[in-house]
mmCIF file of C-alpha atoms in Angstrom:
data_model
loop_
_atom_site.group_PDB
_atom_site.id
_atom_site.type_symbol
_atom_site.label_atom_id
_atom_site.label_comp_id
_atom_site.label_asym_id
_atom_site.label_seq_id
_atom_site.Cartn_x
_atom_site.Cartn_y
_atom_site.Cartn_z
ATOM 1 C CA MET A 1 10.233 25.431 -2.221
ATOM 2 C CA ALA A 2 9.788 21.838 -1.014
ATOM 3 C CA LYS A 3 11.409 18.916 -2.746
ATOM 4 C CA LEU A 4 8.770 16.927 -4.613
ATOM 5 C CA ILE A 5 9.052 13.220 -3.814
ATOM 6 C CA ASN A 6 8.472 11.700 -7.238
ATOM 7 C CA GLY A 7 6.688 8.370 -6.847
ATOM 8 C CA LYS A 8 6.806 7.679 -10.567
ATOM 9 C CA GLU A 9 10.595 7.999 -10.624
ATOM 10 C CA ILE A 10 11.104 5.907 -7.488
ATOM 11 C CA SER A 11 8.656 3.184 -8.569
ATOM 12 C CA ALA A 12 10.392 2.983 -11.951
ATOM 13 C CA ALA A 13 13.693 2.282 -10.181
ATOM 14 C CA VAL A 14 12.040 -0.352 -7.969
ATOM 15 C CA LYS A 15 10.363 -2.035 -10.942
ATOM 16 C CA GLN A 16 13.626 -2.086 -12.888
ATOM 17 C CA ARG A 17 15.226 -4.036 -10.048
ATOM 18 C CA ILE A 18 12.228 -6.356 -9.780
ATOM 19 C CA ALA A 19 12.326 -7.074 -13.521
ATOM 20 C CA ARG A 20 15.966 -8.166 -13.214
ATOM 21 C CA GLU A 21 15.132 -10.469 -10.313
ATOM 22 C CA VAL A 22 12.110 -11.892 -12.147
ATOM 23 C CA SER A 23 14.365 -12.736 -15.079
ATOM 24 C CA GLU A 24 16.790 -14.488 -12.724
ATOM 25 C CA ILE A 25 14.116 -16.536 -10.951
ATOM 26 C CA LYS A 26 12.542 -17.559 -14.260
ATOM 27 C CA GLN A 27 15.881 -19.125 -15.203
ATOM 28 C CA LYS A 28 15.371 -21.368 -12.166
ATOM 29 C CA GLY A 29 11.992 -22.484 -13.524
ATOM 30 C CA VAL A 30 9.689 -20.222 -11.514
ATOM 31 C CA THR A 31 7.568 -17.423 -12.996
ATOM 32 C CA PRO A 32 6.062 -15.248 -10.252
ATOM 33 C CA GLY A 33 2.276 -15.426 -10.542
ATOM 34 C CA LEU A 34 -0.361 -13.053 -9.168
ATOM 35 C CA ALA A 35 -4.112 -13.676 -9.027
ATOM 36 C CA VAL A 36 -6.341 -10.637 -8.570
ATOM 37 C CA ILE A 37 -9.997 -11.018 -7.624
ATOM 38 C CA ILE A 38 -12.486 -8.200 -8.048
ATOM 39 C CA VAL A 39 -16.136 -8.561 -7.004
ATOM 40 C CA GLY A 40 -18.624 -6.116 -8.528
ATOM 41 C CA ASN A 41 -17.884 -3.165 -10.797
ATOM 42 C CA ASP A 42 -16.405 -0.395 -8.671
ATOM 43 C CA PRO A 43 -14.758 1.922 -11.259
ATOM 44 C CA ALA A 44 -11.798 2.888 -9.051
ATOM 45 C CA SER A 45 -11.080 -0.753 -8.267
ATOM 46 C CA GLU A 46 -11.272 -1.693 -11.941
ATOM 47 C CA VAL A 47 -8.704 0.976 -12.855
ATOM 48 C CA TYR A 48 -6.396 -0.242 -10.085
ATOM 49 C CA VAL A 49 -6.748 -3.899 -11.122
ATOM 50 C CA GLY A 50 -5.988 -2.960 -14.720
ATOM 51 C CA SER A 51 -2.779 -1.261 -13.591
ATOM 52 C CA LYS A 52 -1.744 -4.405 -11.733
ATOM 53 C CA GLU A 53 -2.296 -6.554 -14.822
ATOM 54 C CA ARG A 54 -0.235 -4.224 -17.018
ATOM 55 C CA THR A 55 2.585 -4.047 -14.488
ATOM 56 C CA CYS A 56 2.766 -7.834 -14.179
ATOM 57 C CA LYS A 57 3.148 -8.107 -17.947
ATOM 58 C CA GLU A 58 5.722 -5.314 -18.017
ATOM 59 C CA LEU A 59 7.876 -7.092 -15.411
ATOM 60 C CA GLY A 60 7.599 -10.559 -16.947
ATOM 61 C CA MET A 61 5.240 -11.945 -14.318
ATOM 62 C CA TYR A 62 2.218 -14.192 -14.820
ATOM 63 C CA SER A 63 -1.195 -12.858 -13.833
ATOM 64 C CA GLU A 64 -4.774 -14.026 -13.640
ATOM 65 C CA LYS A 65 -7.798 -11.796 -13.143
ATOM 66 C CA TYR A 66 -11.116 -12.980 -11.743
ATOM 67 C CA ALA A 67 -13.882 -10.425 -12.285
ATOM 68 C CA LEU A 68 -16.861 -11.765 -10.349
ATOM 69 C CA PRO A 69 -20.411 -10.392 -10.393
ATOM 70 C CA ALA A 70 -21.554 -8.282 -7.440
ATOM 71 C CA ASP A 71 -23.985 -10.998 -6.307
ATOM 72 C CA THR A 72 -21.256 -13.646 -5.963
ATOM 73 C CA SER A 73 -21.882 -15.644 -2.801
ATOM 74 C CA GLU A 74 -19.348 -15.928 -0.015
ATOM 75 C CA ASP A 75 -19.109 -19.696 -0.560
ATOM 76 C CA GLU A 76 -18.254 -19.128 -4.247
ATOM 77 C CA LEU A 77 -15.588 -16.583 -3.395
ATOM 78 C CA LEU A 78 -14.043 -18.764 -0.694
ATOM 79 C CA ALA A 79 -14.018 -21.752 -3.079
ATOM 80 C CA LEU A 80 -12.085 -19.695 -5.640
ATOM 81 C CA ILE A 81 -9.563 -18.617 -3.000
ATOM 82 C CA ASP A 82 -9.127 -22.224 -1.901
ATOM 83 C CA ARG A 83 -8.405 -23.262 -5.483
ATOM 84 C CA LEU A 84 -5.852 -20.479 -5.883
ATOM 85 C CA ASN A 85 -4.247 -21.413 -2.555
ATOM 86 C CA ASN A 86 -3.519 -24.814 -4.085
ATOM 87 C CA ASP A 87 -2.433 -23.586 -7.528
ATOM 88 C CA ASP A 88 1.358 -23.809 -7.885
ATOM 89 C CA LYS A 89 1.350 -21.202 -10.685
ATOM 90 C CA ILE A 90 -0.028 -18.585 -8.290
ATOM 91 C CA HIS A 91 2.309 -17.129 -5.667
ATOM 92 C CA GLY A 92 0.236 -14.106 -4.680
ATOM 93 C CA ILE A 93 -3.510 -13.696 -4.159
ATOM 94 C CA LEU A 94 -5.117 -10.283 -3.870
ATOM 95 C CA CYS A 95 -8.829 -9.737 -3.314
ATOM 96 C CA GLN A 96 -9.665 -6.127 -4.144
ATOM 97 C CA LEU A 97 -11.337 -4.254 -1.289
ATOM 98 C CA PRO A 98 -13.913 -3.043 -0.512
ATOM 99 C CA LEU A 99 -16.165 -6.028 -1.128
ATOM 100 C CA PRO A 100 -19.963 -5.886 -1.543
ATOM 101 C CA LYS A 101 -21.681 -5.585 1.827
ATOM 102 C CA HIS A 102 -23.025 -9.156 1.872
ATOM 103 C CA LEU A 103 -19.474 -10.559 1.895
ATOM 104 C CA ASP A 104 -17.435 -10.844 5.096
ATOM 105 C CA GLU A 105 -14.061 -9.169 4.420
ATOM 106 C CA LYS A 106 -12.552 -10.729 7.530
ATOM 107 C CA ALA A 107 -13.484 -14.254 6.406
ATOM 108 C CA VAL A 108 -12.118 -13.596 2.928
ATOM 109 C CA ILE A 109 -8.798 -12.229 4.225
ATOM 110 C CA ASN A 110 -8.443 -15.146 6.648
ATOM 111 C CA ALA A 111 -9.069 -17.647 3.829
ATOM 112 C CA ILE A 112 -5.992 -16.561 1.842
ATOM 113 C CA ASP A 113 -2.900 -18.674 2.499
ATOM 114 C CA PRO A 114 -0.562 -16.391 4.531
ATOM 115 C CA ARG A 115 2.280 -17.434 2.198
ATOM 116 C CA LYS A 116 0.309 -15.976 -0.732
ATOM 117 C CA ASP A 117 -1.127 -12.972 1.122
ATOM 118 C CA VAL A 118 0.687 -10.272 -0.871
ATOM 119 C CA ASP A 119 -1.478 -7.541 0.700
ATOM 120 C CA ALA A 120 -0.179 -8.627 4.145
ATOM 121 C CA PHE A 121 -3.663 -8.367 5.674
ATOM 122 C CA HIS A 122 -3.869 -11.893 7.108
ATOM 123 C CA PRO A 123 -3.681 -11.859 10.942
ATOM 124 C CA GLN A 124 -0.617 -14.106 10.815
ATOM 125 C CA ASN A 125 1.250 -11.604 8.646
ATOM 126 C CA VAL A 126 0.001 -8.685 10.745
ATOM 127 C CA GLY A 127 1.501 -10.412 13.797
ATOM 128 C CA HIS A 128 4.842 -10.812 12.033
ATOM 129 C CA ILE A 129 4.828 -7.095 11.188
ATOM 130 C CA MET A 130 4.181 -6.234 14.846
ATOM 131 C CA ILE A 131 7.310 -8.084 15.992
ATOM 132 C CA GLY A 132 9.415 -7.012 13.001
ATOM 133 C CA ASP A 133 9.836 -10.523 11.576
ATOM 134 C CA TYR A 134 7.976 -10.413 8.272
ATOM 135 C CA ASP A 135 8.070 -11.592 4.666
ATOM 136 C CA PHE A 136 5.393 -9.212 3.350
ATOM 137 C CA LEU A 137 4.416 -5.647 4.184
ATOM 138 C CA PRO A 138 1.166 -3.868 3.268
ATOM 139 C CA CYS A 139 1.797 -2.260 -0.092
ATOM 140 C CA THR A 140 1.138 1.411 0.622
ATOM 141 C CA PRO A 141 3.082 1.681 3.912
ATOM 142 C CA ALA A 142 5.975 -0.315 2.436
ATOM 143 C CA GLY A 143 5.974 1.966 -0.602
ATOM 144 C CA ILE A 144 6.206 5.011 1.645
ATOM 145 C CA MET A 145 9.165 3.523 3.506
ATOM 146 C CA GLU A 146 10.880 2.935 0.162
ATOM 147 C CA MET A 147 10.299 6.585 -0.761
ATOM 148 C CA LEU A 148 11.832 7.797 2.497
ATOM 149 C CA ARG A 149 14.880 5.566 1.973
ATOM 150 C CA TYR A 150 15.272 6.653 -1.642
ATOM 151 C CA GLU A 151 15.236 10.322 -0.657
ATOM 152 C CA ASN A 152 17.569 9.722 2.318
ATOM 153 C CA ILE A 153 15.014 11.176 4.716
ATOM 154 C CA GLU A 154 16.103 10.499 8.277
ATOM 155 C CA THR A 155 13.544 8.654 10.407
ATOM 156 C CA SER A 156 15.544 7.712 13.492
ATOM 157 C CA GLY A 157 14.642 9.912 16.432
ATOM 158 C CA LYS A 158 12.115 11.905 14.399
ATOM 159 C CA HIS A 159 8.545 12.519 15.493
ATOM 160 C CA CYS A 160 6.168 10.946 12.989
ATOM 161 C CA VAL A 161 2.460 11.748 13.131
ATOM 162 C CA VAL A 162 0.120 9.429 11.219
ATOM 163 C CA ILE A 163 -3.415 10.710 10.612
ATOM 164 C CA GLY A 164 -5.625 7.656 10.160
ATOM 165 C CA ARG A 165 -5.830 4.284 11.911
ATOM 166 C CA SER A 166 -7.024 1.898 9.194
ATOM 167 C CA ASN A 167 -5.710 -1.672 9.089
ATOM 168 C CA ILE A 168 -4.610 -1.058 5.496
ATOM 169 C CA VAL A 169 -2.486 2.084 5.956
ATOM 170 C CA GLY A 170 -2.583 3.879 9.310
ATOM 171 C CA LYS A 171 -1.782 1.099 11.774
ATOM 172 C CA PRO A 172 0.911 -0.695 9.719
ATOM 173 C CA MET A 173 2.418 2.667 8.727
ATOM 174 C CA ALA A 174 2.825 3.573 12.380
ATOM 175 C CA MET A 175 4.429 0.211 13.113
ATOM 176 C CA LEU A 176 6.938 0.524 10.239
ATOM 177 C CA MET A 177 7.930 4.003 11.385
ATOM 178 C CA LEU A 178 8.370 2.619 14.897
ATOM 179 C CA HIS A 179 10.645 -0.109 13.487
ATOM 180 C CA ALA A 180 12.560 2.720 11.761
ATOM 181 C CA ASN A 181 13.200 4.274 15.205
ATOM 182 C CA SER A 182 10.742 7.156 14.894
ATOM 183 C CA THR A 183 8.642 8.333 17.798
ATOM 184 C CA VAL A 184 5.101 7.782 16.533
ATOM 185 C CA THR A 185 1.753 9.416 17.259
ATOM 186 C CA ILE A 186 -1.414 8.042 15.643
ATOM 187 C CA CYS A 187 -4.273 10.519 15.227
ATOM 188 C CA HIS A 188 -7.878 9.769 14.290
ATOM 189 C CA SER A 189 -11.412 11.146 14.377
ATOM 190 C CA LYS A 190 -11.503 11.210 18.193
ATOM 191 C CA THR A 191 -8.118 12.913 18.632
ATOM 192 C CA GLU A 192 -8.244 16.167 20.557
ATOM 193 C CA ASN A 193 -5.946 19.070 19.680
ATOM 194 C CA LEU A 194 -5.231 17.546 16.270
ATOM 195 C CA LYS A 195 -3.697 20.676 14.766
ATOM 196 C CA GLU A 196 -1.315 21.123 17.668
ATOM 197 C CA ILE A 197 -0.175 17.496 17.491
ATOM 198 C CA CYS A 198 0.355 17.654 13.729
ATOM 199 C CA ARG A 199 2.422 20.820 14.088
ATOM 200 C CA GLU A 200 4.894 18.830 16.199
ATOM 201 C CA ALA A 201 5.555 16.335 13.400
ATOM 202 C CA ASP A 202 8.901 16.075 11.646
ATOM 203 C CA ILE A 203 7.210 13.592 9.306
ATOM 204 C CA LEU A 204 3.452 13.946 8.770
ATOM 205 C CA ILE A 205 1.617 11.123 7.003
ATOM 206 C CA ALA A 206 -1.982 11.840 5.985
ATOM 207 C CA ALA A 207 -4.177 8.795 5.362
ATOM 208 C CA VAL A 208 -7.605 10.061 6.321
ATOM 209 C CA GLY A 209 -9.504 9.953 3.013
ATOM 210 C CA ARG A 210 -10.745 13.558 3.140
ATOM 211 C CA ALA A 211 -9.872 16.026 0.403
ATOM 212 C CA ARG A 212 -7.399 18.754 1.427
ATOM 213 C CA PHE A 213 -7.903 17.904 5.107
ATOM 214 C CA VAL A 214 -4.370 18.874 6.133
ATOM 215 C CA THR A 215 -4.058 22.645 5.998
ATOM 216 C CA ALA A 216 -1.065 24.953 6.380
ATOM 217 C CA ASP A 217 -1.788 25.661 10.046
ATOM 218 C CA MET A 218 -1.286 21.940 10.790
ATOM 219 C CA VAL A 219 2.257 21.732 9.407
ATOM 220 C CA LYS A 220 5.560 22.645 11.029
ATOM 221 C CA LYS A 221 8.026 24.543 8.875
ATOM 222 C CA GLY A 222 10.541 22.087 7.379
ATOM 223 C CA ALA A 223 8.378 19.002 7.892
ATOM 224 C CA VAL A 224 8.223 16.088 5.463
ATOM 225 C CA VAL A 225 4.601 15.542 4.358
ATOM 226 C CA ILE A 226 3.432 12.258 2.842
ATOM 227 C CA ASP A 227 -0.037 12.372 1.263
ATOM 228 C CA VAL A 228 -1.728 8.971 0.949
ATOM 229 C CA GLY A 229 -5.107 10.396 -0.081
ATOM 230 C CA MET A 230 -6.742 10.036 -3.475
ATOM 231 C CA ASN A 231 -9.925 12.079 -3.584
ATOM 232 C CA ARG A 232 -12.145 13.570 -6.266
ATOM 233 C CA PRO A 233 -14.234 16.314 -4.596
ATOM 234 C CA ALA A 234 -17.135 18.268 -6.095
ATOM 235 C CA ASP A 235 -14.857 20.286 -8.367
ATOM 236 C CA GLY A 236 -13.828 17.023 -10.068
ATOM 237 C CA LYS A 237 -10.106 17.687 -9.626
ATOM 238 C CA LEU A 238 -8.102 14.761 -8.260
ATOM 239 C CA CYS A 239 -6.422 15.725 -4.998
ATOM 240 C CA GLY A 240 -4.961 14.247 -1.853
ATOM 241 C CA ASP A 241 -5.632 14.628 1.857
ATOM 242 C CA VAL A 242 -3.267 17.620 1.936
ATOM 243 C CA ASP A 243 -4.016 21.160 0.775
ATOM 244 C CA PHE A 244 -0.941 20.957 -1.440
ATOM 245 C CA GLU A 245 -0.909 24.518 -2.740
ATOM 246 C CA ASN A 246 -0.774 26.073 0.724
ATOM 247 C CA VAL A 247 1.186 23.356 2.551
ATOM 248 C CA GLU A 248 3.987 22.838 0.010
ATOM 249 C CA PRO A 249 5.804 26.151 0.721
ATOM 250 C CA LEU A 250 6.239 25.112 4.375
ATOM 251 C CA CYS A 251 7.729 21.660 3.742
ATOM 252 C CA SER A 252 11.225 20.363 3.215
ATOM 253 C CA ALA A 253 9.734 17.548 1.103
ATOM 254 C CA ILE A 254 6.224 16.521 0.028
ATOM 255 C CA THR A 255 4.511 13.930 -2.157
ATOM 256 C CA PRO A 256 2.217 15.194 -4.929
ATOM 257 C CA VAL A 257 -1.168 13.741 -5.891
ATOM 258 C CA PRO A 258 -1.204 12.170 -8.380
ATOM 259 C CA GLY A 259 2.320 10.837 -8.936
ATOM 260 C CA GLY A 260 3.340 10.402 -5.318
ATOM 261 C CA VAL A 261 2.424 7.427 -3.144
ATOM 262 C CA GLY A 262 0.109 5.771 -5.707
ATOM 263 C CA PRO A 263 2.764 4.358 -8.071
ATOM 264 C CA MET A 264 4.670 2.923 -5.102
ATOM 265 C CA THR A 265 1.709 0.809 -3.987
ATOM 266 C CA ILE A 266 1.702 -1.252 -7.180
ATOM 267 C CA ALA A 267 5.516 -1.522 -7.247
ATOM 268 C CA THR A 268 5.449 -2.941 -3.713
ATOM 269 C CA LEU A 269 2.722 -5.410 -4.660
ATOM 270 C CA MET A 270 5.032 -6.708 -7.397
ATOM 271 C CA GLN A 271 7.867 -6.975 -4.866
ATOM 272 C CA ASN A 272 5.650 -8.985 -2.514
ATOM 273 C CA THR A 273 4.677 -11.341 -5.351
ATOM 274 C CA LEU A 274 8.339 -11.828 -6.236
ATOM 275 C CA THR A 275 9.165 -12.505 -2.559
ATOM 276 C CA ALA A 276 6.417 -15.136 -2.393
ATOM 277 C CA ALA A 277 7.732 -16.810 -5.546
ATOM 278 C CA LYS A 278 11.298 -16.843 -4.218
ATOM 279 C CA ALA A 279 10.077 -18.558 -1.039
ATOM 280 C CA THR A 280 9.073 -21.605 -3.108
ATOM 281 C CA LEU A 281 12.751 -22.150 -3.999
ATOM 282 C CA ARG A 282 13.868 -22.482 -0.387
#
């Protein structure tokens, strides 16, 4: 039976450390502050934003939430970001994606001060990640790296296969594994011989957004499988990108859904906000 990588347990340990550091920095007169912007009423986004607010309070951080109507204009959104860029109480700015179709995500991401870009999506921060000289990391990939460290899973010299090439998870995940001395293959919708490539993976990371996409015939015996997916298919049962029931017996370690990668994403967001706040003391 595979070891279950417990994201709730690991995130609790990370948050405990963050809470201590928040207490220390507050004694120096700085309370880490996070502003979260949500445009429209996407239910999944609202749940996620609510979790961020609760976690900020739990860790002693300051938070502001801006729930904007779906018809908010781009000029209005950019004006809000500009105000937050210049607000000393706010150290991190997060604009919940996806945005309504009439808004340009690229323009919105570029408008956030790179020093407050706690999602690490700004091109300047992406460039720093490429060369390995960064202050912030995208929350989900960074959370996965923390899980691997916590479980003492060796990455150096291992073959890591990442399924998915999004700017949010797939690409930065591949880069972090490369920095961790893995040999990395990125697979996507145009990849040929996908099953054969996945079966070569020592560490398989699924970030494709398709329910139970990774099946047992795609997994090498003894592999570590990290499931980034969060899907609710027709049967209504929350599941990941991995067919957990059939894949789990093959693995040495695997993340469940829920309770795997998800909790780590928010913990890493809090770490990024704390890092941004600490930078103001330099």
